[in-house]
Tab-separated table of C-alpha atoms in Angstrom:
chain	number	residue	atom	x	y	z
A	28	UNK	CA	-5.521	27.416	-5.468
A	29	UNK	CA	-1.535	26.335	-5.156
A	30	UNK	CA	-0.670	29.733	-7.602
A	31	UNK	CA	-1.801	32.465	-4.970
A	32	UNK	CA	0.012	35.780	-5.507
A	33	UNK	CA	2.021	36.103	-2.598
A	34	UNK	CA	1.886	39.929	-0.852
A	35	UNK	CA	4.278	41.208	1.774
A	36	UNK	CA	4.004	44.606	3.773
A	37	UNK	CA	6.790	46.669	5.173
A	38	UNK	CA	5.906	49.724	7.296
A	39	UNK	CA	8.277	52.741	8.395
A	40	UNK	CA	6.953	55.276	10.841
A	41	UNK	CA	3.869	55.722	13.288
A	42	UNK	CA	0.911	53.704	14.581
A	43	UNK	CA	-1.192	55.662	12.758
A	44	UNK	CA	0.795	54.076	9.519
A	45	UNK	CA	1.176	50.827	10.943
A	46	UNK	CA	-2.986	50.678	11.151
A	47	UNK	CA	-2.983	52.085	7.589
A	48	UNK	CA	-0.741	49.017	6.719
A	49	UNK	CA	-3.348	46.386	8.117
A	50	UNK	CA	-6.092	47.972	6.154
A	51	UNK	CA	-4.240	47.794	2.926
A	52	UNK	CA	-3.227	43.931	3.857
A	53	UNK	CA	-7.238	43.065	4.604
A	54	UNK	CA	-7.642	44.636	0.891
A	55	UNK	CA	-4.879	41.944	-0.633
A	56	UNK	CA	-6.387	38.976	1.432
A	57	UNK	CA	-10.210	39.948	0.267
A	58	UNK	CA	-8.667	40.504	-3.438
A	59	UNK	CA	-7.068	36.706	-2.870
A	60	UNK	CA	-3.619	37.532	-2.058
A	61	UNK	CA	-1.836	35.564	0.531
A	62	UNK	CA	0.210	37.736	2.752
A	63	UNK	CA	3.485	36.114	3.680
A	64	UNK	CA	6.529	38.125	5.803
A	65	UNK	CA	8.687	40.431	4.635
A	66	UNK	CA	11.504	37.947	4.901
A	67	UNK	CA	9.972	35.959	2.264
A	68	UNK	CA	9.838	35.124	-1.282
A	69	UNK	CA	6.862	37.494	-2.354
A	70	UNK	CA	5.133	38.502	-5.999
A	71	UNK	CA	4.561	42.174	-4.322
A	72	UNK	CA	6.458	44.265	-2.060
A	73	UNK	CA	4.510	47.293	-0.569
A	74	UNK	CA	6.558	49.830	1.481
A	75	UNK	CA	4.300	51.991	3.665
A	76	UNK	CA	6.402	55.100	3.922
A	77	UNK	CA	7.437	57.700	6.475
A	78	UNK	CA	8.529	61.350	6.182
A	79	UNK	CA	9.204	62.546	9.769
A	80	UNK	CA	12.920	61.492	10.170
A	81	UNK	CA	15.572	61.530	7.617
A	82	UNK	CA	16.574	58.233	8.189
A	83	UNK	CA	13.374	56.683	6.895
A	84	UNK	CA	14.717	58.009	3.503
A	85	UNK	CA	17.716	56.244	3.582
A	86	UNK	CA	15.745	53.164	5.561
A	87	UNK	CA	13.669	52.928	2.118
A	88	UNK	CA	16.197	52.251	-0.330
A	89	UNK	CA	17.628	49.685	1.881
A	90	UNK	CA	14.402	47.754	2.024
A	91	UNK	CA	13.928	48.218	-1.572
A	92	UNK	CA	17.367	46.223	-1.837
A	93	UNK	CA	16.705	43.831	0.455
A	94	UNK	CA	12.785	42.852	-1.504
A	95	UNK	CA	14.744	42.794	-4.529
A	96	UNK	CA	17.616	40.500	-3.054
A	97	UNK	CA	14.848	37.909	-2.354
A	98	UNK	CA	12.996	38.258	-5.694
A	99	UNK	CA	14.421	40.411	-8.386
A	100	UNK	CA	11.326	40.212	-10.581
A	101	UNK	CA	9.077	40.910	-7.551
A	102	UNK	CA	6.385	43.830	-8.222
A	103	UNK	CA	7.427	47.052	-5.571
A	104	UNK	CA	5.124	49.450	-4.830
A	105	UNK	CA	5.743	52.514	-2.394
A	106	UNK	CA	2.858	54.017	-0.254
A	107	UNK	CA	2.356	57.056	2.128
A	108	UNK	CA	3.425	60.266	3.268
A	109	UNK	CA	7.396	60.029	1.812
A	110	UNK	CA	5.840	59.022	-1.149
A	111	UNK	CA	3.240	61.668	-1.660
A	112	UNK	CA	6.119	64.326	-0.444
A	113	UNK	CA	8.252	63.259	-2.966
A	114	UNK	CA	6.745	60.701	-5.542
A	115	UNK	CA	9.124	61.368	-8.050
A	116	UNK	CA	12.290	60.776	-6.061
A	117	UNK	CA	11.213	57.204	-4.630
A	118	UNK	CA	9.839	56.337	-8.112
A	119	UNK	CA	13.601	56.707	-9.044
A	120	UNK	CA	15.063	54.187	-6.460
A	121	UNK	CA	15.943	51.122	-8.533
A	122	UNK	CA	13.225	48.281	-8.346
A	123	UNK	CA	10.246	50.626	-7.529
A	124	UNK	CA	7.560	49.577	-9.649
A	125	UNK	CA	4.694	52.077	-8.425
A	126	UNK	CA	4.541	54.999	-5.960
A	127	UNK	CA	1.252	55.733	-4.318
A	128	UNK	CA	0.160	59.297	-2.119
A	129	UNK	CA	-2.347	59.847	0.436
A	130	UNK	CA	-5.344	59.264	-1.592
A	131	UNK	CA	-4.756	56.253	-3.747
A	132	UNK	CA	-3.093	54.169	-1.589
A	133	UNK	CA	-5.882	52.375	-0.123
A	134	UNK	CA	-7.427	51.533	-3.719
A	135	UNK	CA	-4.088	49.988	-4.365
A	136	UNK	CA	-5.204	46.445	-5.464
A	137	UNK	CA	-6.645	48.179	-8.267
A	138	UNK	CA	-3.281	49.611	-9.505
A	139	UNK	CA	-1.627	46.373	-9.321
A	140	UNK	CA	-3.422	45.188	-12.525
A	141	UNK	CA	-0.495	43.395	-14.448
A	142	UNK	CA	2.249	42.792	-12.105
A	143	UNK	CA	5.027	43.283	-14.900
A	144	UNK	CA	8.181	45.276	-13.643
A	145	UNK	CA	8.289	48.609	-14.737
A	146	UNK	CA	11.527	50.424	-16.138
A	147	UNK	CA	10.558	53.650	-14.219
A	148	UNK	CA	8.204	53.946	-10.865
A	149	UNK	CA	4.824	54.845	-11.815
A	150	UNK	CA	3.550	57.606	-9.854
A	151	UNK	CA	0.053	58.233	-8.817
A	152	UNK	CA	-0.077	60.834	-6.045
A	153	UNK	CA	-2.702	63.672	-5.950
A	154	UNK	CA	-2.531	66.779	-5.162
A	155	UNK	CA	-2.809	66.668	-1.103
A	156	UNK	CA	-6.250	69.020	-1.265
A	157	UNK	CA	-7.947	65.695	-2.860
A	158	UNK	CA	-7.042	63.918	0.031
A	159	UNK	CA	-10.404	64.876	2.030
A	160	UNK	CA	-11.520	61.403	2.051
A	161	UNK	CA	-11.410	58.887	5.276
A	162	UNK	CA	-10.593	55.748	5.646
A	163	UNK	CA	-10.774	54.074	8.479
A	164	UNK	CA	-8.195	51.538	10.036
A	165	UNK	CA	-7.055	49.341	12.543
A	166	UNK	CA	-4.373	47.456	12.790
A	167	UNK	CA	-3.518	44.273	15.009
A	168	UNK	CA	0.333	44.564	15.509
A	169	UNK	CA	0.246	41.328	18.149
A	170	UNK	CA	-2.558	39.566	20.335
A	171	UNK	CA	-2.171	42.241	22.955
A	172	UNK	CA	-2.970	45.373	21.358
A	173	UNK	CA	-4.764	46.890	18.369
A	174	UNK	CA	-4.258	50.321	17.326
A	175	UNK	CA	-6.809	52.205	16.044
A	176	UNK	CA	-7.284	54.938	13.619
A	177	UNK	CA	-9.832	57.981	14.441
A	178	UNK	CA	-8.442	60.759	12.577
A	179	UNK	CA	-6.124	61.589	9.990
A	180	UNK	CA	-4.854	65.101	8.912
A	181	UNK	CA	-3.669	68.457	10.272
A	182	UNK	CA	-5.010	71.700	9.695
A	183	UNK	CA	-2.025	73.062	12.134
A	184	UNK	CA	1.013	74.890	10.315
A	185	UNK	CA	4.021	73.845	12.697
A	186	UNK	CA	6.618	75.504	10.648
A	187	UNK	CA	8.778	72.449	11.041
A	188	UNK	CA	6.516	69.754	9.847
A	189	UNK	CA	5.677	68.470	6.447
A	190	UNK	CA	2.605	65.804	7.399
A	191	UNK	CA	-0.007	68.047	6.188
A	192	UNK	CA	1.706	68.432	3.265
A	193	UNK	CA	1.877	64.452	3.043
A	194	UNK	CA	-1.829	63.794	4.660
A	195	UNK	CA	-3.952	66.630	4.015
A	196	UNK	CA	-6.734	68.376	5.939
A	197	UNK	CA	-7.674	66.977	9.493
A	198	UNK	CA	-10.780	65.119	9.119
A	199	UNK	CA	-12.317	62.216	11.505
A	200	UNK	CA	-13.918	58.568	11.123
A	201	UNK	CA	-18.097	58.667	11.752
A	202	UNK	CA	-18.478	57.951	15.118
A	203	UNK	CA	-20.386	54.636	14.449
A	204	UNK	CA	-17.379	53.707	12.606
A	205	UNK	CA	-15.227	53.992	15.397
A	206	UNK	CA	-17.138	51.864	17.422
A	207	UNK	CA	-17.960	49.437	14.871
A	208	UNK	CA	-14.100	48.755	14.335
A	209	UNK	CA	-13.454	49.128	18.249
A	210	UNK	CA	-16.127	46.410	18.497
A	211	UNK	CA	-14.612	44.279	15.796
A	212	UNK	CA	-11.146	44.373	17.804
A	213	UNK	CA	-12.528	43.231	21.166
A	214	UNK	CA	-14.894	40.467	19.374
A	215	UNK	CA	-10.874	39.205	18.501
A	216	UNK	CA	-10.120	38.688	22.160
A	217	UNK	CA	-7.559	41.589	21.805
A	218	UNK	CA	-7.573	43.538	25.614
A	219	UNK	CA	-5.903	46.770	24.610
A	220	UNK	CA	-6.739	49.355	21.880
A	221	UNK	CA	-4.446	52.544	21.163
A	222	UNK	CA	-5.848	55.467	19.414
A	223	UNK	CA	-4.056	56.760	16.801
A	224	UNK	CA	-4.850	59.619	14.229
A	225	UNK	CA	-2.350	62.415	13.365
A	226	UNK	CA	-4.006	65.295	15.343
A	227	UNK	CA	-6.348	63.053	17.682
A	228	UNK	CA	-7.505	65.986	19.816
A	229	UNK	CA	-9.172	67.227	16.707
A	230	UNK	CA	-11.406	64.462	16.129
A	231	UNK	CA	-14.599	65.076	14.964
A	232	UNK	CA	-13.199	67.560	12.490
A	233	UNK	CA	-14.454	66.363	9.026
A	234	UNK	CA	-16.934	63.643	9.981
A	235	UNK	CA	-18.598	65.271	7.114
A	236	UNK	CA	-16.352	65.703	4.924
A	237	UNK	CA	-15.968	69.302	5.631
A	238	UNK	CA	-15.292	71.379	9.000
A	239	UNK	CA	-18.657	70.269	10.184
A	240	UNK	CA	-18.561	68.414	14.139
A	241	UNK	CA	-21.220	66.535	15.462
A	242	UNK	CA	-18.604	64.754	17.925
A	243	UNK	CA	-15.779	65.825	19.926
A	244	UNK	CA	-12.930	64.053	21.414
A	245	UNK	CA	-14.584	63.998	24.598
A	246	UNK	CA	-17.759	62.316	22.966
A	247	UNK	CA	-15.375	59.595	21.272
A	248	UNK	CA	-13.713	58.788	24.454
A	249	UNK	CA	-17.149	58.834	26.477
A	250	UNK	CA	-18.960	56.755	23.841
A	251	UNK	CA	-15.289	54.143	23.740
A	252	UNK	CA	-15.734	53.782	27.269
A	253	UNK	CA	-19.141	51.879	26.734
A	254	UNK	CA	-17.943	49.150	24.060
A	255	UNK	CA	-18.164	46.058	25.548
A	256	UNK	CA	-14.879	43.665	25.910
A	257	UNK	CA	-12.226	46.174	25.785
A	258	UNK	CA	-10.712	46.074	28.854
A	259	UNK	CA	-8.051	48.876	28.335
A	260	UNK	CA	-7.910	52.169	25.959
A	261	UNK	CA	-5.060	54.293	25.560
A	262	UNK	CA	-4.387	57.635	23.902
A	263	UNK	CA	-1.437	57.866	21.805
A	264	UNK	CA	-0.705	61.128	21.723
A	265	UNK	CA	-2.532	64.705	22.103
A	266	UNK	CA	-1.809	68.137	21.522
A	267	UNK	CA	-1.891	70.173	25.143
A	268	UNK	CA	-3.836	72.852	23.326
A	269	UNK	CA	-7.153	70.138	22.386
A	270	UNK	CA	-6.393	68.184	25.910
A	271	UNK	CA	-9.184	69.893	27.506
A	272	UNK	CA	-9.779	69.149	31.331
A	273	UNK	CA	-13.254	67.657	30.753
A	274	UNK	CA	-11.472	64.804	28.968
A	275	UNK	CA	-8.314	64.498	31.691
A	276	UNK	CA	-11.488	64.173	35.041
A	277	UNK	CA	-13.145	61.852	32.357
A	278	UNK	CA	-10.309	59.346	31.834
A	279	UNK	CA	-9.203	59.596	35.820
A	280	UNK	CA	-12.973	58.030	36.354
A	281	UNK	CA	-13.188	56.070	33.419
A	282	UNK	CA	-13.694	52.303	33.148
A	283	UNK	CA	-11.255	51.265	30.617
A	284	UNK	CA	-9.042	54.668	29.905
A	285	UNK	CA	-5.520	54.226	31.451
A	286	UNK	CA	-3.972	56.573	33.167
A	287	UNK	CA	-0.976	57.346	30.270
A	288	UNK	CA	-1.032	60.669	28.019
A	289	UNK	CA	1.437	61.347	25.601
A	290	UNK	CA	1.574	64.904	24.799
A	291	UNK	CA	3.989	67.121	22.576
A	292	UNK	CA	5.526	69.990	24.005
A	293	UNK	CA	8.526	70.406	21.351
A	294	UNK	CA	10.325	73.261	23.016
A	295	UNK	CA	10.264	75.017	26.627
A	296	UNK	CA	10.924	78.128	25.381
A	297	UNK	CA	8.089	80.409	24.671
A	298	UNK	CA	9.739	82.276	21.538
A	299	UNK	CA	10.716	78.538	19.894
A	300	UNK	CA	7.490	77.822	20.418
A	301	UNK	CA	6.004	80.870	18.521
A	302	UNK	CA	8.598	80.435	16.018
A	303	UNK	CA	7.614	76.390	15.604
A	304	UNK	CA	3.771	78.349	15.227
A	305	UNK	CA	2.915	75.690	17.947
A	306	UNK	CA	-0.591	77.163	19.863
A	307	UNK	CA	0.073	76.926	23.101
A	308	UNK	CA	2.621	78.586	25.307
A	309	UNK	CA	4.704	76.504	28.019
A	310	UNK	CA	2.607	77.833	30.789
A	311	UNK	CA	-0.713	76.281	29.543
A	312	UNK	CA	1.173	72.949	29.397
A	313	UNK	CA	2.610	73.367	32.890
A	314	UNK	CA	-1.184	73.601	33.792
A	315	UNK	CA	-2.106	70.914	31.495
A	316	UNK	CA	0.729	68.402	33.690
A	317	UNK	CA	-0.671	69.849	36.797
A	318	UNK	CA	-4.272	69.169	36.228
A	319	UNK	CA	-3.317	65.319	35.413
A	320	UNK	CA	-1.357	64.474	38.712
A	321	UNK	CA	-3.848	66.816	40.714
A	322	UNK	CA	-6.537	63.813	39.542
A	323	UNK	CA	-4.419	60.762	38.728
A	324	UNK	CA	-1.010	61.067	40.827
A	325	UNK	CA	0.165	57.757	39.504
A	326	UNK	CA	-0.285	58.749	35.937
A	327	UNK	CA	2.256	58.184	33.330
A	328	UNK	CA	2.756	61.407	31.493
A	329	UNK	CA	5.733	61.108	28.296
A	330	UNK	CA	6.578	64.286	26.285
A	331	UNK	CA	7.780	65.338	22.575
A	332	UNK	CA	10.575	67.530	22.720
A	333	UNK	CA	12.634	68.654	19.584
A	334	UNK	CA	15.892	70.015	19.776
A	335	UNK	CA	18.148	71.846	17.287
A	336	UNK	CA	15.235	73.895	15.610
A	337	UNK	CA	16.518	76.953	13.524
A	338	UNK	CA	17.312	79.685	16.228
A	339	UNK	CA	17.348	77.536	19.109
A	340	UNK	CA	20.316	79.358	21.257
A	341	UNK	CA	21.975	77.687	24.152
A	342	UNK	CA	19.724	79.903	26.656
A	343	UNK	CA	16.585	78.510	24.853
A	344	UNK	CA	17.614	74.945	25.138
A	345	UNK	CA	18.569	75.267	28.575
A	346	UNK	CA	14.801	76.624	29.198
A	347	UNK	CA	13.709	73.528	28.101
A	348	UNK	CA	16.192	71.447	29.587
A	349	UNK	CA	14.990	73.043	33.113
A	350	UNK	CA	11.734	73.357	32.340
A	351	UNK	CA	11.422	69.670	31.917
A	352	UNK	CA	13.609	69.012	34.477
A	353	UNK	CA	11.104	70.681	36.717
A	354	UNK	CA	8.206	69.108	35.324
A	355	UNK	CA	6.605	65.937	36.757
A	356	UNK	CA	6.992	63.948	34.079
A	357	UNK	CA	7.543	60.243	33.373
A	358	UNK	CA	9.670	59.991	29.969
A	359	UNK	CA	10.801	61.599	26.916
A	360	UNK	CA	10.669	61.382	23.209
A	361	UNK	CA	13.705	62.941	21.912
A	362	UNK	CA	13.605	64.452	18.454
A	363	UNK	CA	16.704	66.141	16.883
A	364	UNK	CA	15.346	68.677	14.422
A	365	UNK	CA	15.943	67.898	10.961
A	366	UNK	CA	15.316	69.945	7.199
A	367	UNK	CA	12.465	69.564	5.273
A	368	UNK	CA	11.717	70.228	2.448
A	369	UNK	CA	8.750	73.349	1.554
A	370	UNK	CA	8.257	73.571	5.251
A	371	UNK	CA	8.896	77.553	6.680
A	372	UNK	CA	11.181	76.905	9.332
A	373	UNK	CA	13.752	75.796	6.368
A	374	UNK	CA	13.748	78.647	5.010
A	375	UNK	CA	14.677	80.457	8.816
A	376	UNK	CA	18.491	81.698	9.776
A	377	UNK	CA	19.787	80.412	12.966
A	378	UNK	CA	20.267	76.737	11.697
A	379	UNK	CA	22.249	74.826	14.369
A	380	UNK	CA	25.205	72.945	14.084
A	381	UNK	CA	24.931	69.442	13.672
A	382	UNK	CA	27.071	68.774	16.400
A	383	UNK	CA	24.659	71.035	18.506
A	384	UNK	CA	22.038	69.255	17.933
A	385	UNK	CA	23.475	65.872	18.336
A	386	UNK	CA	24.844	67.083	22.482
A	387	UNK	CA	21.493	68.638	23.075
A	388	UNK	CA	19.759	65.722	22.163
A	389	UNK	CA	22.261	62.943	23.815
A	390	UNK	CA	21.853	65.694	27.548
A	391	UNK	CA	17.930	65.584	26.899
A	392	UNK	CA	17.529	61.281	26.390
A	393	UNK	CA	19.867	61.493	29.588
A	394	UNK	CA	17.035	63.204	31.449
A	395	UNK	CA	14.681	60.957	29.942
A	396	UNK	CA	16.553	57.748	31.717
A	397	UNK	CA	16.150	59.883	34.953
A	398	UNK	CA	12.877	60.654	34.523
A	399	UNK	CA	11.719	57.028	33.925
A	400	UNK	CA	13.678	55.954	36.450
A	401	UNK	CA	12.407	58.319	39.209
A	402	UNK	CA	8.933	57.173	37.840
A	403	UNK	CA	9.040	53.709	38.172
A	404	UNK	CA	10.781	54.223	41.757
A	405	UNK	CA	7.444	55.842	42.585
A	406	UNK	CA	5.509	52.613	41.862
A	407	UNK	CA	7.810	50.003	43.610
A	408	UNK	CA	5.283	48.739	46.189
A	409	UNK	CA	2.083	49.648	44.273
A	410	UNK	CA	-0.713	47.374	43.364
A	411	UNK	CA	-1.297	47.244	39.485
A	412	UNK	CA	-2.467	45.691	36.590
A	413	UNK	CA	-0.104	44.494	33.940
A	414	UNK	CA	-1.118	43.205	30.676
A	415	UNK	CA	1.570	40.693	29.553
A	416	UNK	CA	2.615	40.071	25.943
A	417	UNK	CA	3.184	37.714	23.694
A	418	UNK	CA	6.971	37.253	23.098
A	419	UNK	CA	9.450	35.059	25.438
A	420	UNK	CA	12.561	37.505	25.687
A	421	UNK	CA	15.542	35.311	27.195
A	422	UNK	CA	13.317	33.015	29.421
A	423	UNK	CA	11.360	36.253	30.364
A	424	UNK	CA	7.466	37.643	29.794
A	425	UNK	CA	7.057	41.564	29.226
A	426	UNK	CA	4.064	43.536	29.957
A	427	UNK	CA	2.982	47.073	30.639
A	428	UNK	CA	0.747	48.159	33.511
A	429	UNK	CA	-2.215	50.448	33.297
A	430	UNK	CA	0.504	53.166	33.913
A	431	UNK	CA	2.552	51.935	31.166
A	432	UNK	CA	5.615	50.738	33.936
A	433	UNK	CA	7.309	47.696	32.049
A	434	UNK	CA	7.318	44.643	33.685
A	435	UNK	CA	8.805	41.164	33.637
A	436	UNK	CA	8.540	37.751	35.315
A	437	UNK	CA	9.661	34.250	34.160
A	438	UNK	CA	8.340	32.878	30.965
A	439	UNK	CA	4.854	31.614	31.215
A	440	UNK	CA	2.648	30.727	28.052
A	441	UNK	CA	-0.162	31.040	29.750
A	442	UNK	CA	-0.008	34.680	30.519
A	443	UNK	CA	0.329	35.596	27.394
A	444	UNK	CA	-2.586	38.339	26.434
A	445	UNK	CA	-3.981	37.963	30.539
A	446	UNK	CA	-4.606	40.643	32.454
A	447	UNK	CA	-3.151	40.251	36.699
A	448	UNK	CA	-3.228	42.002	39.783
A	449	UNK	CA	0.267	42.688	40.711
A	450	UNK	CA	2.548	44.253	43.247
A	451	UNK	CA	5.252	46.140	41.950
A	452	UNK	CA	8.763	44.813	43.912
A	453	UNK	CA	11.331	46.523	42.865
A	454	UNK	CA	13.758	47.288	39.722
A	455	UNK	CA	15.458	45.229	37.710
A	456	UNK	CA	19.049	45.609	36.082
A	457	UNK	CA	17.778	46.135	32.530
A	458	UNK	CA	15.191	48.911	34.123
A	459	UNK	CA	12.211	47.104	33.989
A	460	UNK	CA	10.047	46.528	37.404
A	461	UNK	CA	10.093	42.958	39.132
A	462	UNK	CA	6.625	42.178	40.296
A	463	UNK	CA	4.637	39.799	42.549
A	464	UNK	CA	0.966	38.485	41.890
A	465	UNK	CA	-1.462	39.060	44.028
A	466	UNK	CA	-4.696	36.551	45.165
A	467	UNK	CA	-2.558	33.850	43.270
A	468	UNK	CA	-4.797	31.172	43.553
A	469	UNK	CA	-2.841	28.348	45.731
């Protein structure tokens, strides 16, 4: 048994890839691989890629380097949505042994036959209309949280974006499925699952392998709420458009849905937003903001924005800037706009100066501070429940309430993975929330 292959996993990106990751890593481990850390002298290096940001091209190479640093005759193998965009350019980075796309990455093991360098990357990556298959993951990042995977795909055409180019058409896990793996994660004593897909709010697109629905996201959040042993479920992240208000009075009832929505508004400016072919208009998202607080004040509510899109004038941005401004929100996730490759909005005049982009992107994470800030202000003095984590950060423990307000209180083993009845006190220096127990047990 001593002469094991030895695996290790790197993943760039989202959740949804970082489930996708796990999946692939059960495969090794039921194949007889040990998995070992990235840090470590491996026989296989699999990079589970990202195409959303420019930087996880340059991020690639760099990781390349670094598995090649710690064993030169190590077998590399690239995976995901950069590598089904552009197979033939990561097959070229030095030390790449195999490049997999959307499809054949989870049947990896059976790639990896002879683990003998190869001069040139190997590519194997279909064309994207083959990728109409699901698979269905979850991934266990720590002991706190699990995310899991419900959907994959976009049938949208956001002019900007290039993921269903990299994943294909939206389709959705069997509904048994989901609960199968969502009972398989609490049977692990894990307390929180996040669900991830690329287009969530579509889910039960595809259960069928075509544009068939039996289930709807409502359903799959009505039928989650029933699994025993999970004691919290978040959504990661849903288009306005498919966040109906069925599903916003469900979660505000719901036993183990937390009050936290993370929904993508890209640009407050109605004529970006047609350009970005984005179906909504800012008005329906307004409502969609409105409709949360009117049933869950305390909800957390965070928001996409990108800035710097092809035609984006200073009047436009300041729409947004206000619009937000105005908005009861909690936080922001700031995008700067960046080319892509056979997407349309390349291909539109109006590009924006780097520099642009850069100021209107540094103004809109300043708002996002603010925001947070007036958000967690709202809480001081609140009663909540905060899930604590698992790492000791300079003699302090971490957690996130319901609401997803970060906490932090001396070091204590014991909490790690508990849930607590707090008070919120008041904030600390490094912006997260001081708290006191409550019915602490004397």
């Amino acid at each position: 048994m001593e002469n094991k292959k030895k695996v290790a996993f790197y993943t760039l990106g989202c959740k949804l890839n970082f489930s996708e990751t796990s999946t692939i890593a059960r495969d090794f481990q039921n194949e007889g691989f040990e998995r070992v850390d990235f840090e470590e002298i491996a026989d296989i290096y699999v990079i589970n890629t990202c195409s959303v940001t420019d930087n996880a091209d340059k991020q690639f190479k760099q990781i390349v380097k670094k598995a090649m640093k710690l064993n030169d005759k190590a077998f590399v193998a690239a995976v995901g949505c950069y590598a089904q965009l552009k197979p033939e350019e990561l097959a070229a980075v030095d030390g790449v042994d195999l490049v997999l796309g959307a499809t054949e990455k989870f049947k990896i093991t059976d790639y990896i036959n002879d683990l003998s360098k190869n001069d040139m990357g190997e590519v194997h990556s279909c064309e994207i209309e083959e990728a109409d298959f699901y698979v269905g993951s979850y991934s266990i990042g720590d002991r706190t949280r699990a995310f899991l995977k419900v959907q994959d795909g976009c049938d949208y055409k956001c002019t900007y974006c290039t993921i269903p180019l990299a994943r294909g058409i939206s389709r959705s896990d069997a509904l048994e499925n989901v609960l199968k793996n969502a009972k398989e994660i609490s049977e692990q004593g894990i307390k929180e699952i996040v669900l991830t897909g690329v287009n969530i709010g579509d889910y039960g697109k595809g259960e069928f392998g075509n544009k068939k629905h039996e289930h709807t996201f409502l359903d799959l959040v009505k039928a989650l709420d029933e699994v025993e042993g999970i004691e919290r479920l978040r959504i990661s992240s849903i288009e306005p458009n498919l966040l109906k208000n069925e599903t916003i009075e469900f979660v505000s009832q719901s036993r183990t849905f937390v009050p936290h929505f993370h929904i993508p508004l890209q640009s407050g400016s109605n004529d970006i937003l047609k350009k970005m072919k984005r179906r909504y208009m800012r008005e329906l998202y307004s409502d969609r903001v409105a409709k949360i607080r009117e049933v869950m004040p305390h909800a957390c509510i965070g928001v996409d924005v990108i800035v710097g899109f092809p035609g984006e004038t200073d009047d436009h941005f300041l729409e947004t800037y206000h619009f937000l401004n105005d908005l009861d929100i909690s936080y922001l996730h700031v995008f700067t706009y960046s080319e892509r490759d056979n997407t349309e909005a390349v291909e539109m005049d109006g590009v924006v100066p780097m520099n642009v982009r850069s100021k209107r992107s540094k103004m809109l994470r300043g708002l996002s501070v603010k925001k947070r800030r007036a958000f967690y202000e709202s809480q001081i003095g609140t009663n909540r429940t905060v899930l604590f984590e698992s790492e000791n950060k300079e003699g302090y423990i971490h957690g996130f309430t319901e609401n997803y307000v970060k906490v932090k209180t001396p070091w204590n083993p014991e909490l790690v993975n508990t849930l607590h009845e707090i008070n919120l006190t008041k904030i600390d220096e490094d912006g997260s929330v001081r708290m006191e127990f409550l019915n602490v047990e004397a």
